[in-house]
XYZ file of C-alpha atoms in Angstrom:
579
model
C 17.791 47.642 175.824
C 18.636 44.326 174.997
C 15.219 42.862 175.570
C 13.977 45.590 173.009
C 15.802 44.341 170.234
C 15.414 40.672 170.886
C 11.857 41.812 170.688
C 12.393 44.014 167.306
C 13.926 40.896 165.749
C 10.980 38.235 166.555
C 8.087 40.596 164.763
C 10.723 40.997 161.989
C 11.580 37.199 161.154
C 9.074 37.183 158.017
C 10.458 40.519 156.238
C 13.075 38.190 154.543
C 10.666 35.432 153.546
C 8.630 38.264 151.650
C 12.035 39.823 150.090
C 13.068 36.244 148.760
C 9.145 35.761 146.951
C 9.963 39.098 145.455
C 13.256 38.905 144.269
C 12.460 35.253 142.923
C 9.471 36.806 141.035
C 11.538 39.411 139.311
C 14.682 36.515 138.518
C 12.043 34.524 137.187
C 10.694 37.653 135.206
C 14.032 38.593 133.955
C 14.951 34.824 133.061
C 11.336 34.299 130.508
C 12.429 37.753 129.234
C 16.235 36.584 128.416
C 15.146 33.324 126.843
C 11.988 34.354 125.119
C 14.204 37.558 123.271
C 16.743 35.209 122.608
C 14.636 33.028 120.506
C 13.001 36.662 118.966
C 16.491 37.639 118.114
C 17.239 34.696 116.774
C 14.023 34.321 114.351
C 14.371 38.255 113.299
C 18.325 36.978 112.564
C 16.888 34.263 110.607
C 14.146 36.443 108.245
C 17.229 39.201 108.020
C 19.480 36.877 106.342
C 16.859 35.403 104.097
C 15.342 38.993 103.313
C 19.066 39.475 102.941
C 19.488 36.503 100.277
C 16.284 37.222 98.180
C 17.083 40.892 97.548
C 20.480 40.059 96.162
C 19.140 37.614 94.183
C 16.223 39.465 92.764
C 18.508 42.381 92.169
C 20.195 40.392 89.383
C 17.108 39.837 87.693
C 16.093 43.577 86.758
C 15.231 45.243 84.849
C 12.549 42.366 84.438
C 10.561 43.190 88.076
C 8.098 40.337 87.616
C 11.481 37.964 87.340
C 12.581 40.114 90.166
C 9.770 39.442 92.647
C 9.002 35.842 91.836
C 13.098 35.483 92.696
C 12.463 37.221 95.954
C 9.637 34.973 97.263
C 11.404 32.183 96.348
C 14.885 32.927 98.181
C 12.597 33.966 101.217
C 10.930 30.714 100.616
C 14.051 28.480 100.416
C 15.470 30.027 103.478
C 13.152 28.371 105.985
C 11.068 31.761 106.365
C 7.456 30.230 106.786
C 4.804 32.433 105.845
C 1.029 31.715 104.827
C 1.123 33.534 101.546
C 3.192 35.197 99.436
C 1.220 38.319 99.831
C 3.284 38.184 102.906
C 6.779 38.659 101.601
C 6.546 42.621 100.493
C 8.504 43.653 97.168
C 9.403 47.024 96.278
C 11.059 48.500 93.353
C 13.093 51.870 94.333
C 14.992 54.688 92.116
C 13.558 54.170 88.500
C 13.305 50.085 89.272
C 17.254 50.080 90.393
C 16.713 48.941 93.500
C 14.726 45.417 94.928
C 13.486 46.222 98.691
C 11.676 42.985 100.031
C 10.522 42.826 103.784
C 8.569 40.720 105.791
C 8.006 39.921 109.487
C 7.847 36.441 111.611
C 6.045 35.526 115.247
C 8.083 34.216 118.010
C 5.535 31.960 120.401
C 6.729 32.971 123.823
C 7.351 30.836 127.196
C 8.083 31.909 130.010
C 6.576 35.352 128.636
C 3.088 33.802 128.714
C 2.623 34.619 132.390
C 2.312 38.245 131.556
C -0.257 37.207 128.839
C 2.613 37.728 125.911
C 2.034 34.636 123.882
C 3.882 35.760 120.156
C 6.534 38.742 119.499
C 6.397 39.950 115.844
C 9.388 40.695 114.507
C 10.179 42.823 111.139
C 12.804 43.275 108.688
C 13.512 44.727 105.478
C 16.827 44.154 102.971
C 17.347 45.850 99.591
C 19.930 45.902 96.722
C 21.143 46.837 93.985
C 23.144 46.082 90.850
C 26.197 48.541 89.656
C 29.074 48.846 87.941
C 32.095 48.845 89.691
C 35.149 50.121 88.131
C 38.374 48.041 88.276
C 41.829 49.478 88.284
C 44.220 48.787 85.028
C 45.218 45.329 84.369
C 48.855 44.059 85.042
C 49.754 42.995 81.155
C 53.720 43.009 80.807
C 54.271 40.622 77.655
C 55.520 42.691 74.989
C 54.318 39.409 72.631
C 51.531 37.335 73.652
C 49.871 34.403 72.168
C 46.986 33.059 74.068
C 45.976 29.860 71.906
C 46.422 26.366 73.713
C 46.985 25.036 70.207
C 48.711 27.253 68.137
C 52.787 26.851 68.107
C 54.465 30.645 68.246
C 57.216 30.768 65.523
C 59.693 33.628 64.801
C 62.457 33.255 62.262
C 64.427 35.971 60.497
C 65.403 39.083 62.371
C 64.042 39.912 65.539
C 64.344 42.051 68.776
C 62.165 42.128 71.758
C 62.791 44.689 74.745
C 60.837 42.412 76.985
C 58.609 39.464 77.912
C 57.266 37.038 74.974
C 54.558 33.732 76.246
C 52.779 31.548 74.443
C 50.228 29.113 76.249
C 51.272 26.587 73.859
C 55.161 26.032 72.620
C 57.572 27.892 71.454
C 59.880 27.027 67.318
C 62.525 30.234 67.151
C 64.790 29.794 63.775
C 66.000 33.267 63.428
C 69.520 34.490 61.502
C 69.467 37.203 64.717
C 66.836 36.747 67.196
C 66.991 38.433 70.687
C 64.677 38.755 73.330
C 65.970 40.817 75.924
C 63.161 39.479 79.078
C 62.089 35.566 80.094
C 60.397 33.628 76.924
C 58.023 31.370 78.667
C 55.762 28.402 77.116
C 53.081 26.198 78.713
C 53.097 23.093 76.315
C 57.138 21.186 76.717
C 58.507 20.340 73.243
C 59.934 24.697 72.886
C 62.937 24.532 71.169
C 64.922 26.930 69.240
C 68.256 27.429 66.881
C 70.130 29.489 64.860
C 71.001 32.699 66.557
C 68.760 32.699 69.073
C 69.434 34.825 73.052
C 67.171 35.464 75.615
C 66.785 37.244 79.125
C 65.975 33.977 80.269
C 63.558 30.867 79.343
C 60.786 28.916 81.484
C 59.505 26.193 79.462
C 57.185 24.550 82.085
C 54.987 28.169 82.353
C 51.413 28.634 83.956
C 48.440 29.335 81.619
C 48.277 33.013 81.232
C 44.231 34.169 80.429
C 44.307 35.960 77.376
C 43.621 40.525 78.711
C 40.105 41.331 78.321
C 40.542 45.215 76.761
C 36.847 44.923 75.970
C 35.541 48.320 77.625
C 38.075 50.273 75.594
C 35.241 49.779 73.034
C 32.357 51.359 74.871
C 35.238 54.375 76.019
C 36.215 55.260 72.954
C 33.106 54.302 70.211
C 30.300 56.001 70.493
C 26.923 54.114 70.015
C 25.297 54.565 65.976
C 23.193 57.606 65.688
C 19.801 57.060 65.612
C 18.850 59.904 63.683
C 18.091 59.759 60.274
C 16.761 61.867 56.461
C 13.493 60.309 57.247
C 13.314 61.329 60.820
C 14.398 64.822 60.077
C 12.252 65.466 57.238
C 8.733 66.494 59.390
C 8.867 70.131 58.764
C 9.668 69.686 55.368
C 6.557 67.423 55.076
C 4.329 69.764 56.833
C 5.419 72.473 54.588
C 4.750 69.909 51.189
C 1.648 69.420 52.292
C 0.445 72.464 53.003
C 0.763 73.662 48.853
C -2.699 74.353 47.497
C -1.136 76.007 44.264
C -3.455 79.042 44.072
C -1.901 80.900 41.300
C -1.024 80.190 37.645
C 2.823 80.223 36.520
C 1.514 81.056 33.299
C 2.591 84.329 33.025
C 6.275 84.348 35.401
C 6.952 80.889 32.274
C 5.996 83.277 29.740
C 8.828 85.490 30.614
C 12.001 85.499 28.723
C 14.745 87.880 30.102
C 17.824 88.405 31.996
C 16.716 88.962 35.887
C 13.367 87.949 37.670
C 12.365 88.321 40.720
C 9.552 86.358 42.338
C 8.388 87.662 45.826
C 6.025 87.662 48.836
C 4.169 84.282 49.567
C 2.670 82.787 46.446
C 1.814 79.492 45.789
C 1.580 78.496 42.058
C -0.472 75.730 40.598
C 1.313 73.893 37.804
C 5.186 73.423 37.042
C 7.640 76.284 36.809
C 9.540 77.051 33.987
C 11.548 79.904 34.321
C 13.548 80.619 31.129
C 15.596 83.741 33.273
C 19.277 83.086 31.511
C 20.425 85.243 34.276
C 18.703 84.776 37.503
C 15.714 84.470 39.324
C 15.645 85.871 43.261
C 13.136 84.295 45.484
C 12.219 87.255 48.082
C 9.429 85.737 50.566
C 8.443 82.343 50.212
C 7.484 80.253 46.546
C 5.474 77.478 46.913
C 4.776 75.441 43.357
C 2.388 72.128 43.039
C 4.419 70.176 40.894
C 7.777 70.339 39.496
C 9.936 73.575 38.979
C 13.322 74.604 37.181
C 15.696 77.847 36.627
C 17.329 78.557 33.438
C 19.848 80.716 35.568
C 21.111 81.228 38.731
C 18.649 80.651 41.932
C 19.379 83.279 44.547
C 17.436 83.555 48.044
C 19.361 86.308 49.917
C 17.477 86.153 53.226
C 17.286 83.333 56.146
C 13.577 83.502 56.207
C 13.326 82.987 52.145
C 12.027 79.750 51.020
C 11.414 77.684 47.740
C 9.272 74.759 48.478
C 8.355 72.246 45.327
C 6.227 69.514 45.601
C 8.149 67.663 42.504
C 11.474 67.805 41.046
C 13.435 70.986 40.342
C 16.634 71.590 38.533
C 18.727 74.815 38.745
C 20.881 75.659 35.565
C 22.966 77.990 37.067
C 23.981 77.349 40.882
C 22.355 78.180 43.966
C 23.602 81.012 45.881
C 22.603 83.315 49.002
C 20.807 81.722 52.277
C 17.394 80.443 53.134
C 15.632 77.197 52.989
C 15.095 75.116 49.927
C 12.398 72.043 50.193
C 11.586 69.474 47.337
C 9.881 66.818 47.280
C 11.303 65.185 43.897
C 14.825 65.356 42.894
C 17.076 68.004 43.225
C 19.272 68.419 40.318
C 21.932 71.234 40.260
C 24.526 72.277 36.780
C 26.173 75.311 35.735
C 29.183 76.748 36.739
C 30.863 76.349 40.480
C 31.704 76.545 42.736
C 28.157 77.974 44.147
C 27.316 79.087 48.108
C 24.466 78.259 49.956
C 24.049 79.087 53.595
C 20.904 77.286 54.711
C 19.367 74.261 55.320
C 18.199 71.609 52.324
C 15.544 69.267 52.408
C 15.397 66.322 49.202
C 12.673 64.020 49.218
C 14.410 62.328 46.423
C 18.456 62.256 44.993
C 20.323 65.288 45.266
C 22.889 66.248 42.528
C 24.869 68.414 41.541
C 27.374 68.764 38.646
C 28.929 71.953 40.101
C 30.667 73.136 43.041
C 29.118 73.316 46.289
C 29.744 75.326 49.032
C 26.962 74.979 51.217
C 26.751 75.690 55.448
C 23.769 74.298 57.724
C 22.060 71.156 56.904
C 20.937 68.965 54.187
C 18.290 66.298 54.678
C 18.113 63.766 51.869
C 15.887 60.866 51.661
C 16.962 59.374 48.295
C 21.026 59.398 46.745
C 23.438 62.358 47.351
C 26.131 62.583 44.444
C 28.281 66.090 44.532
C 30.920 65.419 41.291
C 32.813 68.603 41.521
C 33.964 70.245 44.913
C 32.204 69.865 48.085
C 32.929 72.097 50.668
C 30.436 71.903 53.574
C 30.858 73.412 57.304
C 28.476 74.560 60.035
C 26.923 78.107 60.350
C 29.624 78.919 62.695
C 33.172 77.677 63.795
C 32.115 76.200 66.972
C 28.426 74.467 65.464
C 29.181 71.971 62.640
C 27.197 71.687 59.793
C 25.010 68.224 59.154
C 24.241 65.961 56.536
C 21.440 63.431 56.559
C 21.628 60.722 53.928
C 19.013 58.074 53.740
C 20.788 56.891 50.531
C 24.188 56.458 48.840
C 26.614 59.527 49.189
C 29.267 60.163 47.068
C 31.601 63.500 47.068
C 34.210 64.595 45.291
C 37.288 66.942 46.309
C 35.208 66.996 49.791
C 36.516 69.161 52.627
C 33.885 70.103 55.396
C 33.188 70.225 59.405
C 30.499 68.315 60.013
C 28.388 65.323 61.069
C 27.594 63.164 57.916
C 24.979 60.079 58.777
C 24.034 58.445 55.798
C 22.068 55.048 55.666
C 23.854 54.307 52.429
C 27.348 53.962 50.818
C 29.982 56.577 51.844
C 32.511 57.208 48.547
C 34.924 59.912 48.619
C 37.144 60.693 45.249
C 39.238 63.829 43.858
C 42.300 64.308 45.898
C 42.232 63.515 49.398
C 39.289 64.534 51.316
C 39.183 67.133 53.998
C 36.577 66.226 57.341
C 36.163 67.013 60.702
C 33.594 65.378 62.773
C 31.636 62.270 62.545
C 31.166 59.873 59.485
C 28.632 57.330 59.918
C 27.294 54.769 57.225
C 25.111 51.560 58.147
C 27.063 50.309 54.927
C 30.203 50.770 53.601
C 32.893 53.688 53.342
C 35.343 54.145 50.880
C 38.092 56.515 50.907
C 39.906 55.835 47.137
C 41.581 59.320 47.609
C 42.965 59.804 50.956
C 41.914 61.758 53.672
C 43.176 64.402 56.222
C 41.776 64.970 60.040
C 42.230 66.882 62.962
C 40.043 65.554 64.899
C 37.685 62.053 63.152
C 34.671 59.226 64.206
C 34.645 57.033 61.462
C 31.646 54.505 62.251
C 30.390 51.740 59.502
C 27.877 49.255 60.072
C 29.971 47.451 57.270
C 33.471 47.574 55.501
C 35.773 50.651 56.083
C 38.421 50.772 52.866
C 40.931 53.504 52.966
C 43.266 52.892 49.359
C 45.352 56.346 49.451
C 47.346 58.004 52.133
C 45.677 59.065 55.357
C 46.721 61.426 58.181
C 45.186 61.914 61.285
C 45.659 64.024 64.028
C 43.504 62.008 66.663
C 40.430 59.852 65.296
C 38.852 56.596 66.020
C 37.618 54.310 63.395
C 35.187 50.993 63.586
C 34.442 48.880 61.278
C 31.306 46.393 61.897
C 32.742 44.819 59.432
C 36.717 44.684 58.285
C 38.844 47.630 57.876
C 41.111 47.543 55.254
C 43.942 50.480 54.708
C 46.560 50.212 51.409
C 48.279 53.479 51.864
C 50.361 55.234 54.556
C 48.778 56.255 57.390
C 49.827 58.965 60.040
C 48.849 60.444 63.286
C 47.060 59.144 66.042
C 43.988 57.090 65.214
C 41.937 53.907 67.491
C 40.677 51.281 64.941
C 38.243 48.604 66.055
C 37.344 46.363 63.579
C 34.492 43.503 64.274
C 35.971 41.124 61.775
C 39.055 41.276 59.833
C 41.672 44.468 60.267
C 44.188 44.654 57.250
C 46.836 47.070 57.093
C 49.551 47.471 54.506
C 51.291 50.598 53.488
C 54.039 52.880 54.372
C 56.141 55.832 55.967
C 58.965 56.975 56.443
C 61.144 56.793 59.726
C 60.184 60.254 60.587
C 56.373 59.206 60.744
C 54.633 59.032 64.275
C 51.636 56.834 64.032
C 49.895 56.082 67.717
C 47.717 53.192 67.248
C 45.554 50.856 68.869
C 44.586 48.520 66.523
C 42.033 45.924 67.826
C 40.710 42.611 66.032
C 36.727 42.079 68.067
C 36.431 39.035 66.685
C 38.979 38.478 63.670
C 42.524 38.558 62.667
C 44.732 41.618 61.939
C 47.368 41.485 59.039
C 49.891 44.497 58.999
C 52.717 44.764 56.265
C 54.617 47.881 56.396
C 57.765 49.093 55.194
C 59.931 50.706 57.821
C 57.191 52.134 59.878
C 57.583 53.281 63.028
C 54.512 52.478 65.808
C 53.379 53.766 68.842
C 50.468 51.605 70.611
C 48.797 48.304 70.416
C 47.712 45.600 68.447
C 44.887 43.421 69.934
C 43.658 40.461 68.072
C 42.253 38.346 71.384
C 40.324 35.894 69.136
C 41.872 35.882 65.895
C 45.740 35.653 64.289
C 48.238 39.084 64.156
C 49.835 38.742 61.220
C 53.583 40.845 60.395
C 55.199 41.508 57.370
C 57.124 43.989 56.372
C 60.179 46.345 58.290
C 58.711 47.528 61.518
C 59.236 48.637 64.764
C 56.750 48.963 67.543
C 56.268 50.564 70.527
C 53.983 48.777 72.641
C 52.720 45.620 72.677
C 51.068 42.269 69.965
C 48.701 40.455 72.142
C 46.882 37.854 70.072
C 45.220 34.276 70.164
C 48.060 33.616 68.000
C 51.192 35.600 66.317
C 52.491 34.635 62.710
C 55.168 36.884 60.729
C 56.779 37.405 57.440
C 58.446 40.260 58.523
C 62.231 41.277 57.640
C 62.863 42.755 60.937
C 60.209 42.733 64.023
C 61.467 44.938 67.025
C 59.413 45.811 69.849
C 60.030 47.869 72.645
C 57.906 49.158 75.988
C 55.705 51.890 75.340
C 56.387 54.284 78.034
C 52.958 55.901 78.023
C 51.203 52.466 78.389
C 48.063 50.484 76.842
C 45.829 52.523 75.456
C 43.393 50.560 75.579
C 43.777 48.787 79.130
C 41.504 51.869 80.316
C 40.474 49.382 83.592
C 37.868 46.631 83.880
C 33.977 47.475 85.122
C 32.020 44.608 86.429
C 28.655 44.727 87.445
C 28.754 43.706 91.413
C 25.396 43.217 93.269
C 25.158 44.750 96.680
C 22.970 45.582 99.666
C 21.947 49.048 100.286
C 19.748 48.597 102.872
């Protein structure tokens, strides 16, 4: 037995020669296939990071793609990526141009790998991103008095009390007979000082520099963007129906006529200027068409929705216009006689509308030229939950005006009588004056230009901007937003038992405010300009300014409990990757 496996052993003595070649073969295999992915891995690493940088980059530049791709090719570039052209660096625009997706691919030259005839490894990646808006939470804004100016001294004097923090980034002059301020006072520039009766919490005259809030979204939350809508671009089916006259019949005989009552009916189009002498009244029943101008004696009554009076010239009415339907002229419109009339349709004026009587009027009016109502204007929507709407193209000016609606005029906005009445939006791209007050439930006030308010105004919630200034002299009451572009000047009154919520911001001007023992709920934001106080006032809230100057009697100012109202959190544009 033993001789057997001696024997057994000598033919086997090359096996493990032939296992060695094999295993070394497949190390050697596995060792060109670890080092040559390595350096794949690390190229495709490489081109992910740069495909990574570009799209970020070109990202920012949208919506301008061409901007967008050049940036791509040249981050892909400056990263080391080496390509023969730039057709091969791949740019994509995703979801309405939102997104940049840029991919491209590198070779890896092999080594080892080359034995088993592998001499490159492509490798391919893709990055994309996007730009969005990323809201912020609310800012952390204590100071109940804030002046952000690096060279404007903050000076109170006469009687003051502060239920909190006061800074100013430069010094700090207090002079007051009482002056208290309950939290730390804190300055930036040395050189505060301070007599007379003077306490506070506690005072740090060597402060930190304290950025003045940004509350600029509050703008965009609570101001809606200008209509775009105007007479002009509502007046196409007027137009269509102006142009269509041909004038087929002579008025002759209907101006001949000289009675009470007519009654002019079915679809007729008349040739030449109407005259109707009716002392009464004439009833349109159908639709009247006349080439040229037109005018009533009487009263003008249309007493159906689908009746129409369409004049390609002026027309006066004598007596009022009453009953529903659809007037169009292509003149002026002039309207006398007694008032107040109703109208329950829709009016289209080429040309100035007026009227020397009442009006009570539901639907829409569409007027190219001037609209001047002198007696009472009462105008609302054909139902309670649809206003009504008014397209100006030129001045307006109402008196005794009370009305739910949407008023967009390109013009002047004037309102006189006693105060007026509105619900809804009023929009000028010039100025609006209010000489007679006005009362709100619920109010946008937009002007391209000055907003002047000169008698007492209460408002149940409303927001008010100004392009211009805003200027109130009268009491004012409720809860209203005013944003002013320039200057914001507010002087009146009210009595103690008066709640006014405010915010009250300054874009890019100074805010004055003299009141007389006016209690305030809110804010008053002047971040570029000077707050101004006079007057007896107390406020709840907050004066955060580039600078703070008073005249006041007696400034208090306490911690509104229901915050900033217009610290409504920040929203920066962050760009990301999405891919």
């Amino acid at each position: 037995m033993k001789k057997r496996l001696r024997s057994f052993w000598k033919e086997e003595s090359g096996v493990a020669v032939i296992f060695v070649a094999i295993s070394m073969v497949v190390l050697m295999s596995f060792t060109a296939l670890a080092v040559d992915y390595g350096m794949v891995y690390y190229h495709r690493s490489e081109l992910q990071t740069a495909l990574d940088s570009a799209a970020l980059a070109a990202a920012q530049k949208l919506p301008d793609k061409e901007a967008a791709r050049r940036t791509a090719i040249e981050y892909v570039r400056k990263n080391g990526i080496e390509v023969k052209s730039d057709d091969e660096i791949i740019v994509d625009f995703l979801q309405n141009d939102t997104i940049v997706r840029v991919s491209s691919s590198v070779e890896t030259k092999t080594s080892f790998a080359r034995i088993f005839n592998v001499d490159t490894i492509k490798s391919v990646a893709v990055a994309a991103a996007q730009t969005k808006e990323v809201k912020q939470g609310q800012q952390s804004f204590d100071h109940l008095l804030f002046s952000g100016s690096r060279d404007d001294r903050l000076f109170l004097d006469s009687q003051f009390e502060i239920f909190g923090s006061v800074h100013t980034n430069n010094k700090f002059f207090f002079s007051p007979s009482n002056g208290v301020i309950h939290g730390e006072v804190s300055a930036v520039v040395p050189g505060s000082s301070y007599n007379g009766g003077f306490r506070a919490g506690s005072i740090n005259p060597n402060a930190s520099y304290i950025p003045m809030p940004d509350f600029s979204d509050s703008i965009a939350k609570y101001v809606p963007p200008f209509p775009t809508e105007t007479a002009e671009s509502n007046f196409g089916y007027a137009a269509n129906k102006i142009r269509g006259i041909r004038g087929y019949v002579s008025p002759a005989y209907v101006n001949s006529l000289n009675q009470q009552n007519i009654t002019l009916e079915g679809k007729t189009e008349y040739s030449g200027p109407l005259n109707i002498k009716a002392w009464g009244s004439t009833t349109i029943i159908g639709e009247i068409y006349v080439k040229g101008s037109a005018s009533f004696q009487g009263k003008l009554i249309m007493n159906s929705p689908n009746d129409l009076l369409c004049v390609d010239g002026d027309l006066n009415i004598g007596g009022g216009l009453f009953g529903k339907g659809t007037l169009i002229v292509d003149g002026d419109l002039t309207i006398s006689g007694g008032g107040p009339y109703t109208f329950d349709g829709d009016i289209y004026v080429a040309g100035n509308f007026r009227s020397n009587a009442g009006l009570n009027a539901t639907g829409k009016i569409v007027c190219k030229g001037n609209m001047n109502i002198s007696q009472s204007f009462n105008f609302y929507g054909p139902s309670s939950n649809i206003p009504g709407v008014i397209y100006c193209d030129g001045n307006l000016s109402a008196n005794l005006y009370k009305g739910k609606a949407d008023i967009i005029c390109q013009g002047t906005i004037s309102f006189t009588g006693n105060s007026a009445e509105h619900d809804g939006l009023l929009y000028s791209a010039k100025q609006i004056n209010v000489y007679t007050g006005l009362i709100s439930n619920n109010i946008t006030i937009l002007s391209k230009d000055d907003i002047t308010v000169n008698s007492n105004c209460t408002i149940a919630k409303g927001v008010i901007y100004a392009g211009k200034n805003f200027n109130c002299y009268t009491a004012l009451e409720g809860s209203v937003y005013v944003f002013a572009e320039n200057n914001l000047n507010y002087s009146g009154y009210a009595n103690n038992n008066t709640q006014l919520d405010i915010a009250f911001y300054a874009i890019n001007g100074n805010i004055s405010i003299s009141l007389s023992k006016t209690n305030v709920t809110g804010i008053i934001y002047a971040p570029k300009g000077n707050v101004h106080m006079g007057g007896s006032i107390e406020i709840y809230g907050s004066i955060i300014a580039n600078s703070f100057t008073g005249s006041f009697s007696k400034l208090t100012i306490r911690r509104n409990e229901n915050g900033n109202p217009l610290d409504v959190g920040k929203t920066v544009k962050r760009t990301v990757l999405v891919q």
